[in-house]
Amino acid sequence: DAMVIQNPRYQVTQFGKPVTLSCSQTLNHNVMYWYQQKSSQAPKLLFHYYDKDFNNEADTPDNFQSRRPNTSFCFLDIRSPGLGDAAMYLCATSRAREGTDTQYFGPGTRLTVL
Amino acid sequence: AQSVAQPEDQVNVAEGNPLTVKCTYSVSGNPYLFWYVQYPNRGLQFLLKYITGDNLVKGSYGFEAEFNKSQTSFHLKKPSALVSDSALYFCAVRDYSGNTPLVFGKGTRLSVIA
């Protein structure tokens, strides 16, 4: 089945220690998104790639970076995690950026910062 | 700016009874509306969407939603609730252009009691 995969499902890091979260997709979608979700709140969009074009949300902290080396993979890098960055991180994909396009989500990575 | 309101933090319903999870929206122009469900420690699963056409949209797992333009609502419904429907439900809206992000409501927790 075509799907969105996130690894690891659970990640523990120390305060200030860089961490990378991974997302891959077999849907061959053009757009990949990263969301942050805290405590059953609404997901908050951090940024997205449309093909190789990176689009950052205005309020995303500089501490968060992303890479998309190819169509299938996208990474979220947190350069110096703080306690406030503990959250569920969700990757999503869509075929295009049209308003009608459905976003399909991966299972998420829960990040704990000690 | 587009926005979504889910007025109920929690909805409780007895198994076998009909359920409704409410959603109202605000956009300039025509809206594209989505419902997602999230089970504990999982990503968001797409249920259904309204793009155009018939106001009653049928989706996965027996769910349906009714688009009401005059009331700017898109309530999620199911004729007979199951205990396994207990989860967090998110309504989301995007405007016709697709250049704006998908905006989520704060979520409604549904509890179906046996």
mmCIF file of C-alpha atoms in Angstrom:
data_model
loop_
_atom_site.group_PDB
_atom_site.id
_atom_site.type_symbol
_atom_site.label_atom_id
_atom_site.label_comp_id
_atom_site.label_asym_id
_atom_site.label_seq_id
_atom_site.Cartn_x
_atom_site.Cartn_y
_atom_site.Cartn_z
ATOM 1 C CA ASP A 1 0.000 0.000 0.000
ATOM 2 C CA ALA A 2 1.170 3.514 -0.783
ATOM 3 C CA MET A 3 1.916 5.314 2.413
ATOM 4 C CA VAL A 4 3.775 7.893 4.468
ATOM 5 C CA ILE A 5 6.377 6.472 6.830
ATOM 6 C CA GLN A 6 8.043 8.227 9.715
ATOM 7 C CA ASN A 7 11.074 7.077 11.647
ATOM 8 C CA PRO A 8 11.613 6.743 14.453
ATOM 9 C CA ARG A 9 8.164 6.621 16.051
ATOM 10 C CA TYR A 10 9.628 7.736 19.365
ATOM 11 C CA GLN A 11 12.747 9.848 19.789
ATOM 12 C CA VAL A 12 14.390 10.926 23.024
ATOM 13 C CA THR A 13 17.069 13.598 22.948
ATOM 14 C CA GLN A 14 18.858 15.795 25.422
ATOM 15 C CA PHE A 15 18.420 19.519 25.755
ATOM 16 C CA GLY A 16 20.527 21.194 23.080
ATOM 17 C CA LYS A 17 21.519 17.966 21.274
ATOM 18 C CA PRO A 18 20.679 18.058 17.553
ATOM 19 C CA VAL A 19 18.107 15.585 16.341
ATOM 20 C CA THR A 20 16.844 14.541 12.916
ATOM 21 C CA LEU A 21 13.446 13.077 12.142
ATOM 22 C CA SER A 22 12.789 11.201 8.934
ATOM 23 C CA CYS A 23 9.820 10.939 6.593
ATOM 24 C CA SER A 24 9.464 8.889 3.436
ATOM 25 C CA GLN A 25 6.580 8.381 1.046
ATOM 26 C CA THR A 26 5.612 5.905 -1.624
ATOM 27 C CA LEU A 27 2.771 8.053 -2.975
ATOM 28 C CA ASN A 28 5.069 9.934 -5.389
ATOM 29 C CA HIS A 29 3.521 13.180 -4.213
ATOM 30 C CA ASN A 30 5.084 16.511 -5.083
ATOM 31 C CA VAL A 31 4.479 18.214 -1.744
ATOM 32 C CA MET A 32 5.779 17.210 1.683
ATOM 33 C CA TYR A 33 4.833 19.010 4.895
ATOM 34 C CA TRP A 34 6.090 19.056 8.460
ATOM 35 C CA TYR A 35 3.711 19.832 11.312
ATOM 36 C CA GLN A 36 4.244 20.175 15.049
ATOM 37 C CA GLN A 37 1.451 19.004 17.330
ATOM 38 C CA LYS A 38 1.445 19.557 21.085
ATOM 39 C CA SER A 39 -0.832 17.847 23.624
ATOM 40 C CA SER A 40 -3.767 17.002 21.355
ATOM 41 C CA GLN A 41 -3.825 20.521 19.966
ATOM 42 C CA ALA A 42 -4.297 21.318 16.302
ATOM 43 C CA PRO A 43 -1.270 20.552 14.132
ATOM 44 C CA LYS A 44 0.841 23.614 13.381
ATOM 45 C CA LEU A 45 2.507 23.833 9.987
ATOM 46 C CA LEU A 46 6.260 24.418 10.187
ATOM 47 C CA PHE A 47 7.183 24.335 6.493
ATOM 48 C CA HIS A 48 6.670 22.445 3.277
ATOM 49 C CA TYR A 49 8.474 21.482 0.096
ATOM 50 C CA TYR A 50 6.852 21.727 -3.289
ATOM 51 C CA ASP A 51 9.254 19.567 -5.258
ATOM 52 C CA LYS A 52 12.590 21.183 -4.338
ATOM 53 C CA ASP A 53 11.060 24.546 -3.485
ATOM 54 C CA PHE A 54 11.229 25.135 0.285
ATOM 55 C CA ASN A 55 8.447 27.189 1.899
ATOM 56 C CA ASN A 56 8.883 28.271 5.494
ATOM 57 C CA GLU A 57 6.024 29.515 7.660
ATOM 58 C CA ALA A 58 6.685 33.003 9.009
ATOM 59 C CA ASP A 59 6.560 31.981 12.669
ATOM 60 C CA THR A 60 8.683 28.831 12.429
ATOM 61 C CA PRO A 61 11.752 29.233 14.669
ATOM 62 C CA ASP A 62 15.194 29.186 13.034
ATOM 63 C CA ASN A 63 15.972 26.185 15.207
ATOM 64 C CA PHE A 64 13.920 24.079 12.797
ATOM 65 C CA GLN A 65 15.348 23.193 9.410
ATOM 66 C CA SER A 66 14.383 20.760 6.689
ATOM 67 C CA ARG A 67 15.977 18.877 3.827
ATOM 68 C CA ARG A 68 14.470 17.053 0.895
ATOM 69 C CA PRO A 69 17.192 15.159 -0.948
ATOM 70 C CA ASN A 70 14.772 13.475 -3.349
ATOM 71 C CA THR A 71 11.060 13.073 -4.025
ATOM 72 C CA SER A 72 10.618 10.273 -1.527
ATOM 73 C CA PHE A 73 12.417 11.578 1.546
ATOM 74 C CA CYS A 74 12.174 14.629 3.748
ATOM 75 C CA PHE A 75 13.998 15.338 7.011
ATOM 76 C CA LEU A 76 13.281 17.621 9.929
ATOM 77 C CA ASP A 77 16.371 18.870 11.745
ATOM 78 C CA ILE A 78 16.118 20.487 15.151
ATOM 79 C CA ARG A 79 19.470 22.124 15.746
ATOM 80 C CA SER A 80 19.242 22.752 19.489
ATOM 81 C CA PRO A 81 16.118 21.228 20.978
ATOM 82 C CA GLY A 82 14.591 22.960 23.952
ATOM 83 C CA LEU A 83 12.074 21.604 26.412
ATOM 84 C CA GLY A 84 9.363 23.470 24.532
ATOM 85 C CA ASP A 85 10.095 21.477 21.388
ATOM 86 C CA ALA A 86 8.789 18.273 22.922
ATOM 87 C CA ALA A 87 5.838 17.371 20.731
ATOM 88 C CA MET A 88 4.483 15.031 18.096
ATOM 89 C CA TYR A 89 5.946 15.790 14.687
ATOM 90 C CA LEU A 90 3.773 14.881 11.744
ATOM 91 C CA CYS A 91 4.825 14.522 8.149
ATOM 92 C CA ALA A 92 2.199 14.825 5.424
ATOM 93 C CA THR A 93 2.158 14.689 1.637
ATOM 94 C CA SER A 94 -0.139 15.872 -1.115
ATOM 95 C CA ARG A 95 -0.119 15.485 -4.855
ATOM 96 C CA ALA A 96 -0.026 19.221 -5.422
ATOM 97 C CA ARG A 97 -0.791 22.458 -3.617
ATOM 98 C CA GLU A 98 -4.249 22.980 -5.006
ATOM 99 C CA GLY A 99 -6.924 23.712 -2.433
ATOM 100 C CA THR A 100 -8.675 20.473 -3.322
ATOM 101 C CA ASP A 101 -5.662 18.262 -2.680
ATOM 102 C CA THR A 102 -5.905 15.951 0.293
ATOM 103 C CA GLN A 103 -2.967 15.780 2.673
ATOM 104 C CA TYR A 104 -2.023 12.304 3.830
ATOM 105 C CA PHE A 105 -0.286 11.992 7.161
ATOM 106 C CA GLY A 106 2.302 9.631 8.538
ATOM 107 C CA PRO A 107 1.979 8.086 12.001
ATOM 108 C CA GLY A 108 4.130 10.777 13.599
ATOM 109 C CA THR A 109 7.295 10.888 15.693
ATOM 110 C CA ARG A 110 6.908 11.718 19.352
ATOM 111 C CA LEU A 111 9.913 13.733 20.513
ATOM 112 C CA THR A 112 10.900 13.877 24.159
ATOM 113 C CA VAL A 113 13.522 16.394 25.302
ATOM 114 C CA LEU A 114 15.268 15.656 28.591
ATOM 115 C CA ALA B 1 -7.983 35.022 6.882
ATOM 116 C CA GLN B 2 -9.478 31.571 6.994
ATOM 117 C CA SER B 3 -10.434 29.940 10.270
ATOM 118 C CA VAL B 4 -12.231 26.916 11.678
ATOM 119 C CA ALA B 5 -14.178 26.608 14.903
ATOM 120 C CA GLN B 6 -15.009 23.359 16.647
ATOM 121 C CA PRO B 7 -17.211 24.582 19.491
ATOM 122 C CA GLU B 8 -17.132 21.376 21.534
ATOM 123 C CA ASP B 9 -13.975 20.114 23.207
ATOM 124 C CA GLN B 10 -15.672 16.832 24.091
ATOM 125 C CA VAL B 11 -18.655 14.903 22.750
ATOM 126 C CA ASN B 12 -20.029 11.872 24.574
ATOM 127 C CA VAL B 13 -22.444 9.481 22.908
ATOM 128 C CA ALA B 14 -23.780 6.033 23.688
ATOM 129 C CA GLU B 15 -22.864 3.190 21.367
ATOM 130 C CA GLY B 16 -25.497 2.733 18.694
ATOM 131 C CA ASN B 17 -26.724 6.306 18.916
ATOM 132 C CA PRO B 18 -26.162 8.860 16.159
ATOM 133 C CA LEU B 19 -23.239 11.218 16.599
ATOM 134 C CA THR B 20 -22.528 14.748 15.425
ATOM 135 C CA VAL B 21 -19.259 16.642 15.685
ATOM 136 C CA LYS B 22 -19.680 20.313 14.851
ATOM 137 C CA CYS B 23 -17.533 22.540 12.669
ATOM 138 C CA THR B 24 -17.982 26.061 11.378
ATOM 139 C CA TYR B 25 -15.613 27.885 9.076
ATOM 140 C CA SER B 26 -14.704 31.280 7.733
ATOM 141 C CA VAL B 27 -13.011 31.867 4.377
ATOM 142 C CA SER B 28 -13.093 34.417 1.629
ATOM 143 C CA GLY B 29 -14.522 32.729 -1.405
ATOM 144 C CA ASN B 30 -15.366 29.071 -1.774
ATOM 145 C CA PRO B 31 -14.088 26.707 0.906
ATOM 146 C CA TYR B 32 -12.538 23.289 0.657
ATOM 147 C CA LEU B 33 -13.353 21.397 3.854
ATOM 148 C CA PHE B 34 -11.802 18.300 5.362
ATOM 149 C CA TRP B 35 -12.329 15.991 8.328
ATOM 150 C CA TYR B 36 -9.517 13.988 9.886
ATOM 151 C CA VAL B 37 -9.481 11.539 12.789
ATOM 152 C CA GLN B 38 -6.568 10.924 15.147
ATOM 153 C CA TYR B 39 -6.203 7.895 17.398
ATOM 154 C CA PRO B 40 -3.826 8.028 20.386
ATOM 155 C CA ASN B 41 -0.171 8.370 19.384
ATOM 156 C CA ARG B 42 -1.018 8.161 15.697
ATOM 157 C CA GLY B 43 -1.076 10.532 12.768
ATOM 158 C CA LEU B 44 -4.166 12.050 11.255
ATOM 159 C CA GLN B 45 -6.301 9.846 9.045
ATOM 160 C CA PHE B 46 -8.322 11.430 6.257
ATOM 161 C CA LEU B 47 -12.086 10.797 6.544
ATOM 162 C CA LEU B 48 -13.723 12.923 3.882
ATOM 163 C CA LYS B 49 -13.707 16.248 2.096
ATOM 164 C CA TYR B 50 -16.076 18.689 0.448
ATOM 165 C CA ILE B 51 -14.953 20.335 -2.757
ATOM 166 C CA THR B 52 -18.121 21.083 -4.703
ATOM 167 C CA GLY B 53 -21.374 19.461 -5.713
ATOM 168 C CA ASP B 54 -23.612 17.453 -3.403
ATOM 169 C CA ASN B 55 -23.771 18.980 0.057
ATOM 170 C CA LEU B 56 -23.770 15.559 1.709
ATOM 171 C CA VAL B 57 -20.351 13.955 1.540
ATOM 172 C CA LYS B 58 -19.784 10.312 2.433
ATOM 173 C CA GLY B 59 -16.448 9.143 3.732
ATOM 174 C CA SER B 60 -14.591 6.354 5.435
ATOM 175 C CA TYR B 61 -15.881 4.145 8.265
ATOM 176 C CA GLY B 62 -19.517 5.161 7.736
ATOM 177 C CA PHE B 63 -18.959 8.853 8.416
ATOM 178 C CA GLU B 64 -20.611 11.604 6.447
ATOM 179 C CA ALA B 65 -20.640 15.388 6.608
ATOM 180 C CA GLU B 66 -23.089 18.011 5.474
ATOM 181 C CA PHE B 67 -21.932 21.251 3.928
ATOM 182 C CA ASN B 68 -24.223 24.171 4.730
ATOM 183 C CA LYS B 69 -23.154 27.349 2.994
ATOM 184 C CA SER B 70 -25.689 29.643 4.656
ATOM 185 C CA GLN B 71 -24.633 28.508 8.126
ATOM 186 C CA THR B 72 -20.942 28.138 7.128
ATOM 187 C CA SER B 73 -20.946 24.720 8.731
ATOM 188 C CA PHE B 74 -19.562 21.294 7.917
ATOM 189 C CA HIS B 75 -20.744 18.972 10.684
ATOM 190 C CA LEU B 76 -19.503 15.390 10.831
ATOM 191 C CA LYS B 77 -22.137 12.713 11.396
ATOM 192 C CA LYS B 78 -22.565 8.993 11.774
ATOM 193 C CA PRO B 79 -25.916 7.211 12.119
ATOM 194 C CA SER B 80 -24.744 4.648 14.673
ATOM 195 C CA ALA B 81 -21.649 5.214 16.820
ATOM 196 C CA LEU B 82 -19.149 2.477 17.671
ATOM 197 C CA VAL B 83 -16.841 2.338 20.685
ATOM 198 C CA SER B 84 -13.960 2.183 18.177
ATOM 199 C CA ASP B 85 -14.967 5.638 16.880
ATOM 200 C CA SER B 86 -13.620 7.147 20.100
ATOM 201 C CA ALA B 87 -10.818 9.466 18.980
ATOM 202 C CA LEU B 88 -9.863 13.088 18.347
ATOM 203 C CA TYR B 89 -11.538 14.672 15.309
ATOM 204 C CA PHE B 90 -10.209 17.650 13.404
ATOM 205 C CA CYS B 91 -12.032 19.814 10.906
ATOM 206 C CA ALA B 92 -9.867 21.754 8.443
ATOM 207 C CA VAL B 93 -10.393 24.355 5.751
ATOM 208 C CA ARG B 94 -8.455 25.655 2.819
ATOM 209 C CA ASP B 95 -9.428 28.362 0.413
ATOM 210 C CA TYR B 96 -9.803 27.843 -3.322
ATOM 211 C CA SER B 97 -6.344 29.134 -4.216
ATOM 212 C CA GLY B 98 -4.357 26.443 -2.460
ATOM 213 C CA ASN B 99 -1.612 28.924 -1.691
ATOM 214 C CA THR B 100 -2.711 29.193 1.909
ATOM 215 C CA PRO B 101 -2.051 26.418 4.389
ATOM 216 C CA LEU B 102 -4.629 23.936 5.571
ATOM 217 C CA VAL B 103 -6.093 25.465 8.727
ATOM 218 C CA PHE B 104 -7.225 23.065 11.454
ATOM 219 C CA GLY B 105 -9.759 23.481 14.195
ATOM 220 C CA LYS B 106 -8.630 22.762 17.748
ATOM 221 C CA GLY B 107 -10.185 19.307 17.673
ATOM 222 C CA THR B 108 -13.100 17.560 19.351
ATOM 223 C CA ARG B 109 -12.623 14.469 21.461
ATOM 224 C CA LEU B 110 -15.343 11.915 20.841
ATOM 225 C CA SER B 111 -16.068 9.296 23.474
ATOM 226 C CA VAL B 112 -18.457 6.487 22.598
ATOM 227 C CA ILE B 113 -19.669 4.664 25.675
ATOM 228 C CA ALA B 114 -20.707 1.025 25.540
#
